[in-house]
CSV table of C-alpha atoms in Angstrom, one decimal:
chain,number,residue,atom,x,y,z
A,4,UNK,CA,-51.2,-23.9,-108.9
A,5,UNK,CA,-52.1,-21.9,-111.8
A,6,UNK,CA,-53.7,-18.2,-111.2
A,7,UNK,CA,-56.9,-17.9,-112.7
A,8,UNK,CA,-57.2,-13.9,-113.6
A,9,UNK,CA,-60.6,-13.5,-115.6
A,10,UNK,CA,-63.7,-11.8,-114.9
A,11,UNK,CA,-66.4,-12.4,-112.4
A,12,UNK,CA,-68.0,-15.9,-112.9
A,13,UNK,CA,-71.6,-16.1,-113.7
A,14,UNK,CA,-71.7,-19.7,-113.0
A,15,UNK,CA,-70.3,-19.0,-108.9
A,16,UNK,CA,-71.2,-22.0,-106.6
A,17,UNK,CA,-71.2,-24.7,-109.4
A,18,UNK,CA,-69.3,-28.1,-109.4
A,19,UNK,CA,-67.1,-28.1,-112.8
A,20,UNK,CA,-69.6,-31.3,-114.3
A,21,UNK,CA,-72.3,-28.6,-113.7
A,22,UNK,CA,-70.5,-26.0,-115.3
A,23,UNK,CA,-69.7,-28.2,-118.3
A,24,UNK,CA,-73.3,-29.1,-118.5
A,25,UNK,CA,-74.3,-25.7,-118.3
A,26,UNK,CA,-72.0,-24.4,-120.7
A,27,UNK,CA,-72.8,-27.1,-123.4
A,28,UNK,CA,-76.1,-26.2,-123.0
A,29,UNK,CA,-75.7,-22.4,-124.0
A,30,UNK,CA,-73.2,-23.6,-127.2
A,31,UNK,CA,-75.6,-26.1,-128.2
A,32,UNK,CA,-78.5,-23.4,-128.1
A,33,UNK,CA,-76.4,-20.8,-130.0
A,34,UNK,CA,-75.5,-23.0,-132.5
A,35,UNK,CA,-79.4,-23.6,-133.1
A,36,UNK,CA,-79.7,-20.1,-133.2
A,37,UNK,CA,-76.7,-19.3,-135.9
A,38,UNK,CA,-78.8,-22.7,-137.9
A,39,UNK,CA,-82.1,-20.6,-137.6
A,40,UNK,CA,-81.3,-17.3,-138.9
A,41,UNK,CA,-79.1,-18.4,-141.7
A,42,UNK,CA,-82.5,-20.5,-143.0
A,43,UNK,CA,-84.0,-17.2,-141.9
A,44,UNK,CA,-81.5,-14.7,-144.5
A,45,UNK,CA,-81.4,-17.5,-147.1
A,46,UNK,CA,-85.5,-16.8,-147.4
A,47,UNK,CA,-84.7,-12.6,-147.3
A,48,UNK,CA,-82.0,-13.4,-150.1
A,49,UNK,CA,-84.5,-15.0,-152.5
A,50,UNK,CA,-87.8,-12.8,-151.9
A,51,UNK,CA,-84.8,-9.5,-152.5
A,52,UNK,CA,-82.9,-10.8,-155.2
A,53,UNK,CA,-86.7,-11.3,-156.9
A,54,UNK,CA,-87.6,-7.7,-155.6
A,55,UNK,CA,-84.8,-6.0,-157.5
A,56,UNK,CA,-85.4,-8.3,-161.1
A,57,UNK,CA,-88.9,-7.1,-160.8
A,58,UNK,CA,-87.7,-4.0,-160.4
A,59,UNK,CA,-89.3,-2.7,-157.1
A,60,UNK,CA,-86.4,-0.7,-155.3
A,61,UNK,CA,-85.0,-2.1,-151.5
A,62,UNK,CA,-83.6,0.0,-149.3
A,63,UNK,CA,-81.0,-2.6,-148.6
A,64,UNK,CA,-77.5,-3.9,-150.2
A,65,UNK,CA,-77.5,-6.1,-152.5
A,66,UNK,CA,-75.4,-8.7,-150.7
A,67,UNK,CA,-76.4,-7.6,-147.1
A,68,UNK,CA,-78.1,-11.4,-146.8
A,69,UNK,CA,-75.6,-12.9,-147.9
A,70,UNK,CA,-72.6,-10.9,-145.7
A,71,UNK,CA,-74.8,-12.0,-142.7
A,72,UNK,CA,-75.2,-15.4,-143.7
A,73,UNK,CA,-71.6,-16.1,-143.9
A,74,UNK,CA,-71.0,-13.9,-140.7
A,75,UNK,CA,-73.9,-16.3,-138.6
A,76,UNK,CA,-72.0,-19.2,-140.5
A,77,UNK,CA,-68.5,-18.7,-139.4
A,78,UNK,CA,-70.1,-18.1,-135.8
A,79,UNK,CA,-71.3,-21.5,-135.8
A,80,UNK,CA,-68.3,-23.0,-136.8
A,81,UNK,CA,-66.8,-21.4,-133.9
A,82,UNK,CA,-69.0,-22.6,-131.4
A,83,UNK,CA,-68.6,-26.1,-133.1
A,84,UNK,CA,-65.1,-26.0,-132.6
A,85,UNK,CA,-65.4,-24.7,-128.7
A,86,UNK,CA,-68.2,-27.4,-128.3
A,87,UNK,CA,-65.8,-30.1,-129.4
A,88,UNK,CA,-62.8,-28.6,-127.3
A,89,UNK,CA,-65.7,-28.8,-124.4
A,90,UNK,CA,-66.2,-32.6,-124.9
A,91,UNK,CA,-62.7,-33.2,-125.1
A,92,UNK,CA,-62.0,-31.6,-121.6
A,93,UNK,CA,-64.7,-32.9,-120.1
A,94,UNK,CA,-66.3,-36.4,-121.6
A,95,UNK,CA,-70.1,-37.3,-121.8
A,96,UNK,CA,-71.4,-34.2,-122.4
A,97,UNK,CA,-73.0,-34.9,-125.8
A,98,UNK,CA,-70.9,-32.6,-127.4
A,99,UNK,CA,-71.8,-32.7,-130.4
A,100,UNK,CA,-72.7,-30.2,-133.2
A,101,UNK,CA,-75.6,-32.2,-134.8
A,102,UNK,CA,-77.1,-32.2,-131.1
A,103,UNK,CA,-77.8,-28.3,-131.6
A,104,UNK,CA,-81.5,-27.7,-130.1
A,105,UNK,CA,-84.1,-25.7,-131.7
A,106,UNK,CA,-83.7,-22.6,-130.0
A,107,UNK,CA,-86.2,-20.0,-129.2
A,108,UNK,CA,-87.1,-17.3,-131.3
A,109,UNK,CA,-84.7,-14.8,-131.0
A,110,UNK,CA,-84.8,-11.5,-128.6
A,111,UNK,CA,-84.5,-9.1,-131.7
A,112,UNK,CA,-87.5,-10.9,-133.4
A,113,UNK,CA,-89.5,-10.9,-130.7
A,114,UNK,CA,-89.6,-7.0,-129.4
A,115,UNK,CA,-93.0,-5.7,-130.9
A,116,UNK,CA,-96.2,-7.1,-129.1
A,117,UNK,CA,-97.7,-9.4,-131.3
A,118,UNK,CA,-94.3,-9.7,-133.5
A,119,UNK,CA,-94.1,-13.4,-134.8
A,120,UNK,CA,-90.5,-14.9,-135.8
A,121,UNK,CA,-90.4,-14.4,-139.3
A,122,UNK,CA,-91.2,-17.1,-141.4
A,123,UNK,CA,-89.9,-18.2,-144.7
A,124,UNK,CA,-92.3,-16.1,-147.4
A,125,UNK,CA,-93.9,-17.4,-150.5
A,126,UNK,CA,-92.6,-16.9,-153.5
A,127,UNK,CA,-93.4,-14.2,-155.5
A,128,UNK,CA,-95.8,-14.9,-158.3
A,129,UNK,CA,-95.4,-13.5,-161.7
A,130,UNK,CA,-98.5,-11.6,-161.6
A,131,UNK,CA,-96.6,-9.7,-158.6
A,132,UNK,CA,-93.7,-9.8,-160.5
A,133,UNK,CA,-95.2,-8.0,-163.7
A,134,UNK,CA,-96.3,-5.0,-162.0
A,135,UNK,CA,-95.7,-1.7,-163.4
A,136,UNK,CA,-93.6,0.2,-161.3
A,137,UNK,CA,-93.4,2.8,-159.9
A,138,UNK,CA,-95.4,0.8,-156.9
A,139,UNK,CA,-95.5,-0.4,-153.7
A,140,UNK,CA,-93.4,-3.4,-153.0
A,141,UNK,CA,-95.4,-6.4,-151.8
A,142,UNK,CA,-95.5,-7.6,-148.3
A,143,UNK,CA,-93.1,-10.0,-148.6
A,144,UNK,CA,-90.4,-7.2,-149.8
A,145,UNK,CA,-91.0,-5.1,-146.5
A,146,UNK,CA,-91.3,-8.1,-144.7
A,147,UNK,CA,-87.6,-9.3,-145.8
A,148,UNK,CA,-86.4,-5.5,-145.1
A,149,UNK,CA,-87.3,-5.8,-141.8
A,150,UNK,CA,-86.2,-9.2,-140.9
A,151,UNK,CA,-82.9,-8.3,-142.4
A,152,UNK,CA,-82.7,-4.8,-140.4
A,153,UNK,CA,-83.5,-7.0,-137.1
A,154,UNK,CA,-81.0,-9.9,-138.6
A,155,UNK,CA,-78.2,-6.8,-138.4
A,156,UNK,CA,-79.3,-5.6,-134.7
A,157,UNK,CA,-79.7,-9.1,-133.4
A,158,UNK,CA,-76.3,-9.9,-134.6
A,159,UNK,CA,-74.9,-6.9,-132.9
A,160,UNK,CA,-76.4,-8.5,-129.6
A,161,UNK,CA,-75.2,-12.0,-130.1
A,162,UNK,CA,-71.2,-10.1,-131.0
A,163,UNK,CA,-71.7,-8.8,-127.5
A,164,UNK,CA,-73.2,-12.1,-125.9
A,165,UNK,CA,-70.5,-13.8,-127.1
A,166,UNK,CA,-67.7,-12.0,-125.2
A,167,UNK,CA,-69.5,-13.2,-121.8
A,168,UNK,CA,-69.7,-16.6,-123.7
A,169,UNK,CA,-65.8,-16.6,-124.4
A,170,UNK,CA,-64.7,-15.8,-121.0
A,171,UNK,CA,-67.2,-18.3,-119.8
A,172,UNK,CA,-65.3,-20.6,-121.8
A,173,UNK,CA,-61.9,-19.3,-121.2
A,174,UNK,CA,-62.5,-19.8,-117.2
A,175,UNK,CA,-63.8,-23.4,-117.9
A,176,UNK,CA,-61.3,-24.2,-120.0
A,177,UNK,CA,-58.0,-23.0,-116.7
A,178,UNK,CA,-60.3,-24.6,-113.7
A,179,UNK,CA,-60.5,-27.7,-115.7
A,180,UNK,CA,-56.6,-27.4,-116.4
A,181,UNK,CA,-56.2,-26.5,-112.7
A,182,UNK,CA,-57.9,-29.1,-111.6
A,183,UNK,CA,-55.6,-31.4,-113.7
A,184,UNK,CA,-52.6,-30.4,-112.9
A,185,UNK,CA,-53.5,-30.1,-109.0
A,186,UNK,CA,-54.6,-33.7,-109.0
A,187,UNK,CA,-51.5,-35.1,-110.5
A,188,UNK,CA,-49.2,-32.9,-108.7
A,189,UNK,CA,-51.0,-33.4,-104.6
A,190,UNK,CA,-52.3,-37.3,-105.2
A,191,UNK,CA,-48.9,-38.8,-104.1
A,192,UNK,CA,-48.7,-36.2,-101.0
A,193,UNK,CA,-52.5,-37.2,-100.1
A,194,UNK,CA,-51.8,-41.0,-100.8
A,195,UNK,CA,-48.7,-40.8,-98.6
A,196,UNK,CA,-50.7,-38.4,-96.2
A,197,UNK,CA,-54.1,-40.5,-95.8
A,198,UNK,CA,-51.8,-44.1,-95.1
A,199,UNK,CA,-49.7,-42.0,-92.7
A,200,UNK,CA,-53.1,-41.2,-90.7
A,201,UNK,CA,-54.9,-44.9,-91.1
A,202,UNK,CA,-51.4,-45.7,-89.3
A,203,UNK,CA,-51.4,-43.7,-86.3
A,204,UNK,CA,-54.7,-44.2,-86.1
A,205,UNK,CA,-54.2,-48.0,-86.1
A,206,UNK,CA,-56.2,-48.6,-89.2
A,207,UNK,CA,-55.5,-51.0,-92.1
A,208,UNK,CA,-56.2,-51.1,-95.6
A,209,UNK,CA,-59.0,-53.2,-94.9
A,210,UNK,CA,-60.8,-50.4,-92.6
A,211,UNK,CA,-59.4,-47.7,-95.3
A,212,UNK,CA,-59.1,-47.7,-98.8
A,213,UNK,CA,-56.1,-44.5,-99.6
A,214,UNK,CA,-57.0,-44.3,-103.3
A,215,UNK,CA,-60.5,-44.3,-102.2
A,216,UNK,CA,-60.3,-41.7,-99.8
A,217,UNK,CA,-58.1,-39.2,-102.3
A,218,UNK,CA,-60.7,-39.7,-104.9
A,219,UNK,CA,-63.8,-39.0,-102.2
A,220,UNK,CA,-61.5,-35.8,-101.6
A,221,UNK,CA,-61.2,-34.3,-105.0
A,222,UNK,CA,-64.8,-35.2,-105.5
A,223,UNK,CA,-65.8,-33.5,-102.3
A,224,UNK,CA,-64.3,-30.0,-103.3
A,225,UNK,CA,-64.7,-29.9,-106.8
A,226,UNK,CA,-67.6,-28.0,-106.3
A,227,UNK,CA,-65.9,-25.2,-104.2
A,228,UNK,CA,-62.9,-25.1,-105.7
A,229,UNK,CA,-63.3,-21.8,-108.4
A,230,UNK,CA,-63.8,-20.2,-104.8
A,231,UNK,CA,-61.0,-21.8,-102.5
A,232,UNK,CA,-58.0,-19.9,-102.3
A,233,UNK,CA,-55.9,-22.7,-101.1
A,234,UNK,CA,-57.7,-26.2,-102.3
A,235,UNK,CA,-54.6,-28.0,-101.6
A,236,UNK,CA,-55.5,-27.3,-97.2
A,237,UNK,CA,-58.9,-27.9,-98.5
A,238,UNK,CA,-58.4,-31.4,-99.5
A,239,UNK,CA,-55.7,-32.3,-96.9
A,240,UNK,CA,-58.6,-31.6,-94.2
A,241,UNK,CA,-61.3,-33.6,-96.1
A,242,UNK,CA,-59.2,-36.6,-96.1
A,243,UNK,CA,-58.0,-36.0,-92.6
A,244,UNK,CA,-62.2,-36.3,-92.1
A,245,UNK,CA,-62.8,-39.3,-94.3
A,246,UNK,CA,-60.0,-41.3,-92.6
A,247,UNK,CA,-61.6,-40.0,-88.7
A,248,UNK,CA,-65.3,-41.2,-89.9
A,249,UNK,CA,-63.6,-44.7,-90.6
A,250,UNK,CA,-62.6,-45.1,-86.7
A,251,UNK,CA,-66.0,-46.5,-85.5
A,252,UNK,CA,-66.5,-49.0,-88.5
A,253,UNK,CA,-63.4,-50.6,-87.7
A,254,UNK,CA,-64.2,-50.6,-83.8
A,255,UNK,CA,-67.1,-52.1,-84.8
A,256,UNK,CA,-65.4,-54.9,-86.7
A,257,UNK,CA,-63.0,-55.1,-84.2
A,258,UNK,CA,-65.4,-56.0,-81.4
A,259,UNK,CA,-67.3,-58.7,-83.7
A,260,UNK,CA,-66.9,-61.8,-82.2
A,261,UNK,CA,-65.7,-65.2,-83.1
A,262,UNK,CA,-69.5,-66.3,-83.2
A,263,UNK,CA,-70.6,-63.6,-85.5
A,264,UNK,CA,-68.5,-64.2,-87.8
A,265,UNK,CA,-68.5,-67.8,-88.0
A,266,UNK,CA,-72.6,-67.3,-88.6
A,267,UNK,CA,-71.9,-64.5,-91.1
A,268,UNK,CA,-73.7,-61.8,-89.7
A,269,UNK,CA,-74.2,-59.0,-92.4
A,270,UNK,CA,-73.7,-56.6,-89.2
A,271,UNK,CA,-70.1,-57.7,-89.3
A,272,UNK,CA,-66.8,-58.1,-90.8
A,273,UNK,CA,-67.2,-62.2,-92.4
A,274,UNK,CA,-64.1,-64.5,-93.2
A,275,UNK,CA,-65.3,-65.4,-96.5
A,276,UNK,CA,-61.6,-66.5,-97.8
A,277,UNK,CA,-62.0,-69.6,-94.8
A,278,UNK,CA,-64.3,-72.7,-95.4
A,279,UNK,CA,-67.1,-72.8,-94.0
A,280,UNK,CA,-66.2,-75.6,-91.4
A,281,UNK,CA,-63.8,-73.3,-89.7
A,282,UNK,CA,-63.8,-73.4,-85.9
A,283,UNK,CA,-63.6,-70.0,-84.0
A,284,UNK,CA,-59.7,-70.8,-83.7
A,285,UNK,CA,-59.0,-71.2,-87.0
A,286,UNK,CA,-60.7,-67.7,-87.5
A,287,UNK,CA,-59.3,-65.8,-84.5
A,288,UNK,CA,-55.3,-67.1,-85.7
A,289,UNK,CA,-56.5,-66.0,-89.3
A,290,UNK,CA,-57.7,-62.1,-87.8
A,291,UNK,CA,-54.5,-62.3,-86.0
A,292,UNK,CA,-52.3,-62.8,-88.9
A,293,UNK,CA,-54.2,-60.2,-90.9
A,294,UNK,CA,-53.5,-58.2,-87.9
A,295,UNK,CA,-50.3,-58.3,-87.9
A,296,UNK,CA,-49.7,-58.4,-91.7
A,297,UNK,CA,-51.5,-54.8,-91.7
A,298,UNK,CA,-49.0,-53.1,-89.5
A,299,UNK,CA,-45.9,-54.4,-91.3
A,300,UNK,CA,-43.8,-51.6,-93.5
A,301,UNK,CA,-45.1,-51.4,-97.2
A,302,UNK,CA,-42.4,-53.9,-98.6
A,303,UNK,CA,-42.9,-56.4,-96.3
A,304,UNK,CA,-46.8,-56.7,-96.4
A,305,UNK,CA,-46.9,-56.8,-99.9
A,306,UNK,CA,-44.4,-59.8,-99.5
A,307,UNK,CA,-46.2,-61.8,-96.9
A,308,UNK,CA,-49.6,-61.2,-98.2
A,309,UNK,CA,-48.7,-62.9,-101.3
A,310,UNK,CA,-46.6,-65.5,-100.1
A,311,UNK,CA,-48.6,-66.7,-96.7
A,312,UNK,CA,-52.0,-65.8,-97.9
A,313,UNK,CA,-52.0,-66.2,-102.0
A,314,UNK,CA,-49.5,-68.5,-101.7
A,315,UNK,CA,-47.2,-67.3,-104.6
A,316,UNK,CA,-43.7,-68.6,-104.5
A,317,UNK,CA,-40.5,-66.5,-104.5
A,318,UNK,CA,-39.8,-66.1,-108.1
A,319,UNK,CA,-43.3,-65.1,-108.6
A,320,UNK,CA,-43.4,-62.7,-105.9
A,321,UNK,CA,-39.3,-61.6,-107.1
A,322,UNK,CA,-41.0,-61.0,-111.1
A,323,UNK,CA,-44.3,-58.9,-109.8
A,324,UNK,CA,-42.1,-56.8,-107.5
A,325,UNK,CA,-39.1,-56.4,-110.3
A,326,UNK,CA,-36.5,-57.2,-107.2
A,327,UNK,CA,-34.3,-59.9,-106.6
A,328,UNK,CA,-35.6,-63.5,-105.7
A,329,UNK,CA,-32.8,-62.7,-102.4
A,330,UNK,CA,-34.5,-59.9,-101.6
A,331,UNK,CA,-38.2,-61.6,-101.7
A,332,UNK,CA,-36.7,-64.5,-98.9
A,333,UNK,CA,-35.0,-62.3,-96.8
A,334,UNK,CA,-38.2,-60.3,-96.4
A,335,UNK,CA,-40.2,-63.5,-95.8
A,336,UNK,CA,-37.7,-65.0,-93.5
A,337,UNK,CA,-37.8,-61.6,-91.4
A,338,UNK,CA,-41.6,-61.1,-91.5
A,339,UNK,CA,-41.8,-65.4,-90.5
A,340,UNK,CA,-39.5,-64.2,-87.4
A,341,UNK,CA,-41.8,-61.4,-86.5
A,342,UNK,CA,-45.0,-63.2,-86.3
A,343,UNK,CA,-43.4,-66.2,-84.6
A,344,UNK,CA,-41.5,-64.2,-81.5
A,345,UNK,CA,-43.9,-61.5,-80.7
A,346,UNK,CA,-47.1,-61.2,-83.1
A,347,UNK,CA,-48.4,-64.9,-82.7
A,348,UNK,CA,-47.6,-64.9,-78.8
A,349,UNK,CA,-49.2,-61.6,-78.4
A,350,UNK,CA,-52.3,-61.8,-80.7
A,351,UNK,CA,-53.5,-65.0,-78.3
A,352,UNK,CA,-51.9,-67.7,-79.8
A,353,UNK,CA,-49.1,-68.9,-77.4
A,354,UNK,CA,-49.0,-72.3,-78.4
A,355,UNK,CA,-48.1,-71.9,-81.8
A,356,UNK,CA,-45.0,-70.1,-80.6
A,357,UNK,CA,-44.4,-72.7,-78.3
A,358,UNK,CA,-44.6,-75.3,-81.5
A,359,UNK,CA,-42.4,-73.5,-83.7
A,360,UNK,CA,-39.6,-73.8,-80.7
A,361,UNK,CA,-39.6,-77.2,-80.6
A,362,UNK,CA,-39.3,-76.9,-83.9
A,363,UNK,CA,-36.2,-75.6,-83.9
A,364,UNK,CA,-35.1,-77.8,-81.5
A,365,UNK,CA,-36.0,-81.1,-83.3
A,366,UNK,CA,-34.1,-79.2,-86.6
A,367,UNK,CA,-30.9,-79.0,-84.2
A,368,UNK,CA,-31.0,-82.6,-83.0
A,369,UNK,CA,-31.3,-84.0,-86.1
A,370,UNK,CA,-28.7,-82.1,-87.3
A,371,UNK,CA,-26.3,-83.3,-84.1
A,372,UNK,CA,-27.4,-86.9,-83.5
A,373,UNK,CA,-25.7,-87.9,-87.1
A,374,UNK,CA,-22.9,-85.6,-86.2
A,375,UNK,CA,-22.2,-87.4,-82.9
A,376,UNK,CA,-22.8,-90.5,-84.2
A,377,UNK,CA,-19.8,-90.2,-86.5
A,378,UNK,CA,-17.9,-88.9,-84.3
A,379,UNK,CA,-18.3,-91.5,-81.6
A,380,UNK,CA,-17.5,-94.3,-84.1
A,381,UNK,CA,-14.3,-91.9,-85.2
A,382,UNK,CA,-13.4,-91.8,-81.6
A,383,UNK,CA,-14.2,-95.7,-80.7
A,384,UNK,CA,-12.0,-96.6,-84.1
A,385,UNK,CA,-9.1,-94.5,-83.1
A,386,UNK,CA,-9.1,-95.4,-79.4
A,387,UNK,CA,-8.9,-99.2,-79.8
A,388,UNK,CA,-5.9,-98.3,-82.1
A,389,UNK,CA,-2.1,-98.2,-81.1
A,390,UNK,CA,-0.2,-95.2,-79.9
A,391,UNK,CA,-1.3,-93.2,-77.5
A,392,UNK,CA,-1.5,-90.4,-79.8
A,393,UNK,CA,-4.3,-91.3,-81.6
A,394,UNK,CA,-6.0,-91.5,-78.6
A,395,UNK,CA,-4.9,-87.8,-78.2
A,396,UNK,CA,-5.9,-87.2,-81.9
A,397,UNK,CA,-9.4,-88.5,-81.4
A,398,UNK,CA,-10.1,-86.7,-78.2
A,399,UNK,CA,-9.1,-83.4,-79.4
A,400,UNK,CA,-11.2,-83.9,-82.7
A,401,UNK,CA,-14.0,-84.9,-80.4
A,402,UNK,CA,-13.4,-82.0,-78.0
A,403,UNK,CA,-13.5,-79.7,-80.8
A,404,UNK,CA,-16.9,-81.2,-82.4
A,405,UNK,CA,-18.5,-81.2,-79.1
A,406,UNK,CA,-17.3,-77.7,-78.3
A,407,UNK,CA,-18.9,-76.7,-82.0
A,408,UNK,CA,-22.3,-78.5,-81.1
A,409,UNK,CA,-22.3,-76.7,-77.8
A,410,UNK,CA,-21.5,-73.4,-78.9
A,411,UNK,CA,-24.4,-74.1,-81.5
A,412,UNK,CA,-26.8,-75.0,-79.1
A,413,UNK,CA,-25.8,-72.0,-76.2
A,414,UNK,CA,-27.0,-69.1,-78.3
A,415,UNK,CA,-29.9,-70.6,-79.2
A,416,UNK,CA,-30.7,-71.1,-75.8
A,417,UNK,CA,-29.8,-67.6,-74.8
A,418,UNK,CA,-31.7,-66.4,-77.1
A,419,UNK,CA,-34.6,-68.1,-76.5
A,420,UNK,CA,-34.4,-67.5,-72.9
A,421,UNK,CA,-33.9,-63.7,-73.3
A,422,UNK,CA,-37.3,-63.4,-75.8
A,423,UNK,CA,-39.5,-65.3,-73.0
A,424,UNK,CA,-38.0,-63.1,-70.3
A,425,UNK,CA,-39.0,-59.9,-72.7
A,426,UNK,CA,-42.2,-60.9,-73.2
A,427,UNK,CA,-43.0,-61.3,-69.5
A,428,UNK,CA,-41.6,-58.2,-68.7
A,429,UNK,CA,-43.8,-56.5,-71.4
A,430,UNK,CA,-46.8,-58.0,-70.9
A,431,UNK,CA,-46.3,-57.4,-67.0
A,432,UNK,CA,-46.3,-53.6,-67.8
A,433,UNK,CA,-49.0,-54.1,-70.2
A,434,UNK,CA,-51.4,-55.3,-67.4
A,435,UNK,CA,-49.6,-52.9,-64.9
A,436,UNK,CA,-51.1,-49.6,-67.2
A,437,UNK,CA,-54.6,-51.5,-67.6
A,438,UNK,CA,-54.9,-51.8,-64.4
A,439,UNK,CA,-53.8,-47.8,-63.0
A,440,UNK,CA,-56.9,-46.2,-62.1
């Protein structure tokens, strides 16, 4: 994180879009007040430059007005440019030069009781101007020396203002910097941290959003951060917060039942991707599968979610993911397993698993019954031949076949036999610790 090493902020306790605002506000106002004292020494200019040709002396130089005038000039081009810089950092701030308010008069003007800001002054007539000198200059002539002398003094306070001004700016300009670079640096750790947390604490991205929750984060200490020594702990414990006030919503829509949201209760969390004739199983399977879909590795429920629920085939899925079409069906054939041995069986749905086992079965005897049809026509043929050693033949080749089917059919069985044994046994300890005291 960059060190910020400037003076004290005046602007302490403000969020940056405050600061920006605030800011703005000051370089629009300064601008208007650059804009009001050049109309201000343009007048002086005119009403000296006619002083001297009539020949009344001015305790002034001759292009005093005009030094000023480009001095208050260049100041405003400066604060033009900073203003601009200022909209680029941070956007809708109106930034924009033409946008300069009238300011008040200024402090310099103003510091006799009764003092009014100076005016532009009427020309001088000829009849003033044909005055025999020596004389006394008109009022205008004083008038103009004097807004001139307070032009030079109220300069000398705006040179001084603008220090504070630059290091305003300058302290603007690194938290707004800092505040960059810390967000693109700590958003993957936060990302990675807030799914991390949603997980252990068995939430999905339906209960949590993790982009949501970073952004929530940054917005939530923007406004301390100029006085956080270490925002990056700061931020890590405001999402730890945001995902721990999630909790009870999801409890909440947890314990909705199948009734509620088959009516649509806007208390609830509604199936509105089902029709509207669905029965409460059809919904229950549906929360199941979500379920289940929700605690499956990144990969994987990116897969299934766009091949069970959107329904995208593998080639789509293989061209959105940039992997092989391979890689897409073994992940769907692995994630199909999972939900058919323990997910479906375990979420309530037993008879589904029990469907998709016969199945398998009817696959396997379709595959054998044509398989030991031909060979029992193969065996018939050669038996009712000569030589007993075709009969040999045949029974060896039918040995072998049925040896194959068997060997097929045992570790299927096993298998099969092993999974129901394992879920009995897990769902016997499941009740076992439900029901401890």
């Amino acid at each position: 994180m960059t060190t910020i090493d400037l003076p004290p902020d005046p602007d302490a306790g403000k969020s940056p879009e405050q600061r920006g605002r605030t800011l703005a506000e000051d370089l629009r106002r300064s601008i208007g007040h650059c804009r009001a004292w050049q109309g201000q020494l343009a007048a002086v200019d005119v009403v000296l430059r006619q002083a001297r040709t009539a020949g009344y002396r001015v305790d002034a130089k001759p292009d005093a007005a005009a030094e000023r005038m480009r001095w208050f000039r260049s100041l405003e081009d400066w604060l033009s440019g900073k203003l601009s810089q200022l909209g680029a950092l941070q956007p809708g701030l109106g930034t924009r030069a033409d946008q300069a308010c009238e300011p008040d008069p200024p402090a310099a003007v103003q510091n006799e009781p009764g003092d009014k800001w100076f005016e532009p002054p009427v020309r001088l007539s000829q009849r003033a101007l044909r005055v025999v000198v020596p004389a006394e200059p008109p009022p205008e002539v004083a008038s103009a020396v004097d807004v001139l002398i307070r032009a030079w003094r109220d300069a000398q306070q705006i040179d001084d203002a603008l220090h504070s001004l630059q290091d305003r700016w300058e302290l603007f300009q690194a938290l707004m910097e800092d505040i960059d670079t810390s967000y693109r640096a700590w958003r993957p750790f936060l990302l990675r941290f807030v799914r991390a947390r949603a997980l252990q604490l068995g939430l999905s991205q339906t209960d949590v959003d993790p982009e949501g929750v970073v952004q929530d984060a940054f917005v939530a200490t923007l406004p301390r951060w100029a006085e956080l020594d270490d925002p990056k702990a700061y931020l890590f414990v405001v999402a730890r917060r945001l995902v721990g006030r999630a909790v009870p919503d999801a409890a909440i829509r947890a314990s909705a039942g199948t009734e509620d949201l088959l009516l649509g209760a806007e208390t609830h969390w509604r199936w509105n991707s089902l029709s509207p004739n669905s029965d409460a199983e059809t919904v229950r399977v549906a929360r199941a599968v979500v379920a289940a879909i929700a605690q499956l590795p990144e990969r994987q429920r990116i897969v299934s979610y766009l091949g069970f629920v959107q329904g995208w085939s593998g080639p789509q899925i293989a061209a959105y993911l940039e992997c092989p079409a391979s890689t897409v069906r073994a992940n769907l054939h692995l994630v199909r397993s999972k939900f058919y041995s323990i997910w479906f069986a375990r979420a309530g749905a037993p008879e589904l698993a029990l469907r998709t086992r016969r199945r398998r079965r009817a696959a396997l005897l379709r595959r054998a019954i044509p398989l030991a049809g031909v060979l029992s026509l193969t065996a018939a043929g050669v038996a009712f031949a000569d030589g007993w050693w075709r009969i040999a033949v045949a029974a060896t080749v039918t040995a072998c076949v049925g040896m194959r089917v068997a060997l097929g059919w045992l570790p299927l069985s096993t298998w099969e036999a092993w999974s129901a044994w394992f879920h009995w046994l897990r769902n016997s300890c499941t009740r076992g610790q439900r029901n401890r005291p």
